[in-house]
mmCIF file of C-alpha atoms in Angstrom:
data_model
loop_
_atom_site.group_PDB
_atom_site.id
_atom_site.type_symbol
_atom_site.label_atom_id
_atom_site.label_comp_id
_atom_site.label_asym_id
_atom_site.label_seq_id
_atom_site.Cartn_x
_atom_site.Cartn_y
_atom_site.Cartn_z
ATOM 1 C CA UNK A 1 146.210 231.825 41.636
ATOM 2 C CA UNK A 2 147.895 230.795 44.878
ATOM 3 C CA UNK A 3 144.622 229.293 46.149
ATOM 4 C CA UNK A 4 144.269 227.239 42.957
ATOM 5 C CA UNK A 5 147.829 225.942 43.327
ATOM 6 C CA UNK A 6 147.168 224.883 46.932
ATOM 7 C CA UNK A 7 143.931 223.137 45.935
ATOM 8 C CA UNK A 8 145.656 221.222 43.124
ATOM 9 C CA UNK A 9 148.489 220.244 45.466
ATOM 10 C CA UNK A 10 146.051 218.968 48.090
ATOM 11 C CA UNK A 11 144.023 217.012 45.529
ATOM 12 C CA UNK A 12 147.132 215.511 43.946
ATOM 13 C CA UNK A 13 148.542 214.513 47.343
ATOM 14 C CA UNK A 14 145.232 212.929 48.314
ATOM 15 C CA UNK A 15 145.011 211.031 45.031
ATOM 16 C CA UNK A 16 148.563 209.695 45.341
ATOM 17 C CA UNK A 17 147.979 208.602 48.936
ATOM 18 C CA UNK A 18 144.794 206.758 47.950
ATOM 19 C CA UNK A 19 146.690 204.987 45.153
ATOM 20 C CA UNK A 20 149.373 203.843 47.587
ATOM 21 C CA UNK A 21 146.901 202.342 50.074
ATOM 22 C CA UNK A 22 147.145 198.941 48.370
ATOM 23 C CA UNK A 23 150.643 198.457 49.752
ATOM 24 C CA UNK A 24 149.366 198.560 53.315
ATOM 25 C CA UNK A 25 148.473 194.889 53.449
ATOM 26 C CA UNK A 26 151.391 192.892 54.815
ATOM 27 C CA UNK A 27 152.318 189.677 56.583
ATOM 28 C CA UNK A 28 153.719 190.341 60.026
ATOM 29 C CA UNK A 29 155.930 187.999 62.025
ATOM 30 C CA UNK A 30 155.502 189.017 65.623
ATOM 31 C CA UNK A 31 156.414 188.002 69.124
ATOM 32 C CA UNK A 32 154.050 188.751 72.012
ATOM 33 C CA UNK A 33 154.899 191.920 73.983
ATOM 34 C CA UNK A 34 157.759 192.813 71.615
ATOM 35 C CA UNK A 35 157.072 195.920 69.497
ATOM 36 C CA UNK A 36 159.568 195.064 66.725
ATOM 37 C CA UNK A 37 158.260 192.798 64.001
ATOM 38 C CA UNK A 38 159.333 191.581 60.585
ATOM 39 C CA UNK A 39 157.055 192.461 57.699
ATOM 40 C CA UNK A 40 156.573 190.762 54.337
ATOM 41 C CA UNK A 41 154.624 192.243 51.420
ATOM 42 C CA UNK A 42 153.394 190.832 48.133
ATOM 43 C CA UNK A 43 156.417 190.086 45.977
ATOM 44 C CA UNK A 44 158.677 188.984 48.847
ATOM 45 C CA UNK A 45 160.095 185.465 48.893
ATOM 46 C CA UNK A 46 158.982 183.266 51.766
ATOM 47 C CA UNK A 47 160.889 180.109 52.713
ATOM 48 C CA UNK A 48 158.808 177.903 54.975
ATOM 49 C CA UNK A 49 157.713 174.512 56.276
ATOM 50 C CA UNK A 50 154.078 173.622 56.731
ATOM 51 C CA UNK A 51 152.824 171.309 59.450
ATOM 52 C CA UNK A 52 151.389 168.880 56.855
ATOM 53 C CA UNK A 53 154.876 168.142 55.440
ATOM 54 C CA UNK A 54 157.452 168.329 58.246
ATOM 55 C CA UNK A 55 161.064 168.470 57.133
ATOM 56 C CA UNK A 56 160.234 169.740 53.622
ATOM 57 C CA UNK A 57 161.353 173.299 52.950
ATOM 58 C CA UNK A 58 159.529 175.257 50.259
ATOM 59 C CA UNK A 59 160.337 178.634 48.777
ATOM 60 C CA UNK A 60 157.688 180.738 47.020
ATOM 61 C CA UNK A 61 156.843 184.331 46.209
ATOM 62 C CA UNK A 62 153.970 185.931 48.105
ATOM 63 C CA UNK A 63 151.369 186.809 45.468
ATOM 64 C CA UNK A 64 148.566 188.158 47.634
ATOM 65 C CA UNK A 65 147.516 188.499 51.260
ATOM 66 C CA UNK A 66 143.911 188.201 52.469
ATOM 67 C CA UNK A 67 143.606 189.852 55.869
ATOM 68 C CA UNK A 68 139.978 188.997 56.580
ATOM 69 C CA UNK A 69 140.626 185.227 56.313
ATOM 70 C CA UNK A 70 144.332 185.279 57.343
ATOM 71 C CA UNK A 71 145.265 183.645 54.005
ATOM 72 C CA UNK A 72 148.646 183.852 52.267
ATOM 73 C CA UNK A 73 148.462 183.282 48.514
ATOM 74 C CA UNK A 74 151.734 181.933 47.113
ATOM 75 C CA UNK A 75 152.815 181.043 43.554
ATOM 76 C CA UNK A 76 150.835 177.839 43.213
ATOM 77 C CA UNK A 77 148.884 177.435 46.447
ATOM 78 C CA UNK A 78 147.497 179.227 49.460
ATOM 79 C CA UNK A 79 147.823 178.661 53.196
ATOM 80 C CA UNK A 80 146.242 179.879 56.394
ATOM 81 C CA UNK A 81 148.721 181.564 58.722
ATOM 82 C CA UNK A 82 148.337 178.714 61.239
ATOM 83 C CA UNK A 83 149.502 176.134 58.639
ATOM 84 C CA UNK A 84 153.121 177.312 58.829
ATOM 85 C CA UNK A 85 155.410 175.584 61.322
ATOM 86 C CA UNK A 86 158.839 177.093 60.467
ATOM 87 C CA UNK A 87 160.251 180.060 58.566
ATOM 88 C CA UNK A 88 163.820 180.240 57.316
ATOM 89 C CA UNK A 89 165.828 183.439 56.954
ATOM 90 C CA UNK A 90 169.066 184.023 55.070
ATOM 91 C CA UNK A 91 171.731 186.367 56.416
ATOM 92 C CA UNK A 92 173.639 187.848 53.457
ATOM 93 C CA UNK A 93 175.765 190.036 55.734
ATOM 94 C CA UNK A 94 177.227 186.976 57.442
ATOM 95 C CA UNK A 95 178.009 185.414 54.052
ATOM 96 C CA UNK A 96 179.747 188.628 52.943
ATOM 97 C CA UNK A 97 181.754 188.713 56.165
ATOM 98 C CA UNK A 98 182.780 185.073 55.683
ATOM 99 C CA UNK A 99 183.752 185.804 52.073
ATOM 100 C CA UNK A 100 185.827 188.769 53.217
ATOM 101 C CA UNK A 101 187.673 186.662 55.791
ATOM 102 C CA UNK A 102 188.299 183.955 53.172
ATOM 103 C CA UNK A 103 189.690 186.589 50.774
ATOM 104 C CA UNK A 104 191.951 187.849 53.542
ATOM 105 C CA UNK A 105 193.204 184.304 54.083
ATOM 106 C CA UNK A 106 193.813 183.789 50.364
ATOM 107 C CA UNK A 107 195.699 187.080 50.182
ATOM 108 C CA UNK A 108 197.692 186.166 53.277
ATOM 109 C CA UNK A 109 198.856 182.904 51.716
ATOM 110 C CA UNK A 110 199.388 184.482 48.280
ATOM 111 C CA UNK A 111 201.644 187.250 49.562
ATOM 112 C CA UNK A 112 203.417 184.833 51.884
ATOM 113 C CA UNK A 113 204.047 182.498 48.929
ATOM 114 C CA UNK A 114 205.279 185.349 46.739
ATOM 115 C CA UNK A 115 207.577 186.578 49.522
ATOM 116 C CA UNK A 116 208.926 183.056 50.040
ATOM 117 C CA UNK A 117 209.591 182.650 46.312
ATOM 118 C CA UNK A 118 211.060 186.142 45.806
ATOM 119 C CA UNK A 119 213.288 186.359 48.875
ATOM 120 C CA UNK A 120 215.560 183.362 49.407
ATOM 121 C CA UNK A 121 216.123 184.162 53.088
ATOM 122 C CA UNK A 122 212.370 184.397 53.921
ATOM 123 C CA UNK A 123 210.037 181.527 54.783
ATOM 124 C CA UNK A 124 206.572 181.652 56.269
ATOM 125 C CA UNK A 125 206.682 181.033 59.982
ATOM 126 C CA UNK A 126 204.335 178.758 61.901
ATOM 127 C CA UNK A 127 202.614 181.812 63.312
ATOM 128 C CA UNK A 128 201.841 183.144 59.812
ATOM 129 C CA UNK A 129 200.559 179.745 58.679
ATOM 130 C CA UNK A 130 198.326 179.522 61.778
ATOM 131 C CA UNK A 131 196.910 183.009 61.091
ATOM 132 C CA UNK A 132 196.036 182.017 57.515
ATOM 133 C CA UNK A 133 194.565 178.653 58.556
ATOM 134 C CA UNK A 134 192.507 180.117 61.397
ATOM 135 C CA UNK A 135 191.083 182.850 59.169
ATOM 136 C CA UNK A 136 190.174 180.185 56.577
ATOM 137 C CA UNK A 137 188.415 178.139 59.262
ATOM 138 C CA UNK A 138 186.540 181.178 60.631
ATOM 139 C CA UNK A 139 185.425 182.240 57.142
ATOM 140 C CA UNK A 140 184.179 178.759 56.298
ATOM 141 C CA UNK A 141 182.386 178.397 59.644
ATOM 142 C CA UNK A 142 180.612 181.724 59.194
ATOM 143 C CA UNK A 143 179.506 180.783 55.682
ATOM 144 C CA UNK A 144 178.239 177.322 56.609
ATOM 145 C CA UNK A 145 176.877 177.626 60.156
ATOM 146 C CA UNK A 146 175.430 181.135 60.328
ATOM 147 C CA UNK A 147 174.247 181.905 56.783
ATOM 148 C CA UNK A 148 170.671 180.891 57.561
ATOM 149 C CA UNK A 149 168.467 180.478 60.585
ATOM 150 C CA UNK A 150 165.114 178.881 61.135
ATOM 151 C CA UNK A 151 162.343 180.108 63.365
ATOM 152 C CA UNK A 152 159.703 177.858 64.879
ATOM 153 C CA UNK A 153 156.222 179.347 64.811
ATOM 154 C CA UNK A 154 153.936 178.662 67.724
ATOM 155 C CA UNK A 155 153.680 180.142 71.203
ATOM 156 C CA UNK A 156 156.581 182.575 70.931
ATOM 157 C CA UNK A 157 156.273 183.619 67.282
ATOM 158 C CA UNK A 158 153.206 183.950 65.113
ATOM 159 C CA UNK A 159 152.178 185.154 61.683
ATOM 160 C CA UNK A 160 149.367 187.621 61.074
ATOM 161 C CA UNK A 161 148.118 189.259 57.910
ATOM 162 C CA UNK A 162 147.606 192.938 58.665
ATOM 163 C CA UNK A 163 145.481 195.382 56.690
ATOM 164 C CA UNK A 164 146.076 199.010 57.691
ATOM 165 C CA UNK A 165 144.204 200.576 54.782
ATOM 166 C CA UNK A 166 141.511 203.095 55.522
ATOM 167 C CA UNK A 167 138.392 202.116 53.638
ATOM 168 C CA UNK A 168 134.674 202.853 54.083
ATOM 169 C CA UNK A 169 134.064 199.364 55.427
ATOM 170 C CA UNK A 170 136.674 199.772 58.168
ATOM 171 C CA UNK A 171 135.192 202.666 60.099
ATOM 172 C CA UNK A 172 136.371 205.537 57.910
#
């Protein structure tokens, strides 16, 4: 009985691992001699510029990746990895930080205004106004300047479609 349970467990584990091999095709953004890389899979959103249309940003979902031809299939078109000139990345953490600083500033002015209205002998000092204004400026700068970054592809950065599946045609 125990032997049958082990056999079923091994077969089920093998079947599930074979079914998950499809997800091992990905687009890799890499830098030479740097082991860390950013990976994109089918279903991810890619914001890019192609060398044919400089200055025009496009945003599409990756539908499929063809490793043997280094082709990226998007919603309505396909490109070779060498066709891309820029990629753009959004930084939601920076936007959240900027929003938090702006909320702090709004709260600072709100409570200062309530205190000024409620207590006749209290007025906001220049120092308190400067703290609120500087936090507003920092929050707005974070949201506008650092919410996105663009990366030029070329000598330092390149795209590659990687296929790490084990199949009979790949030396298995």
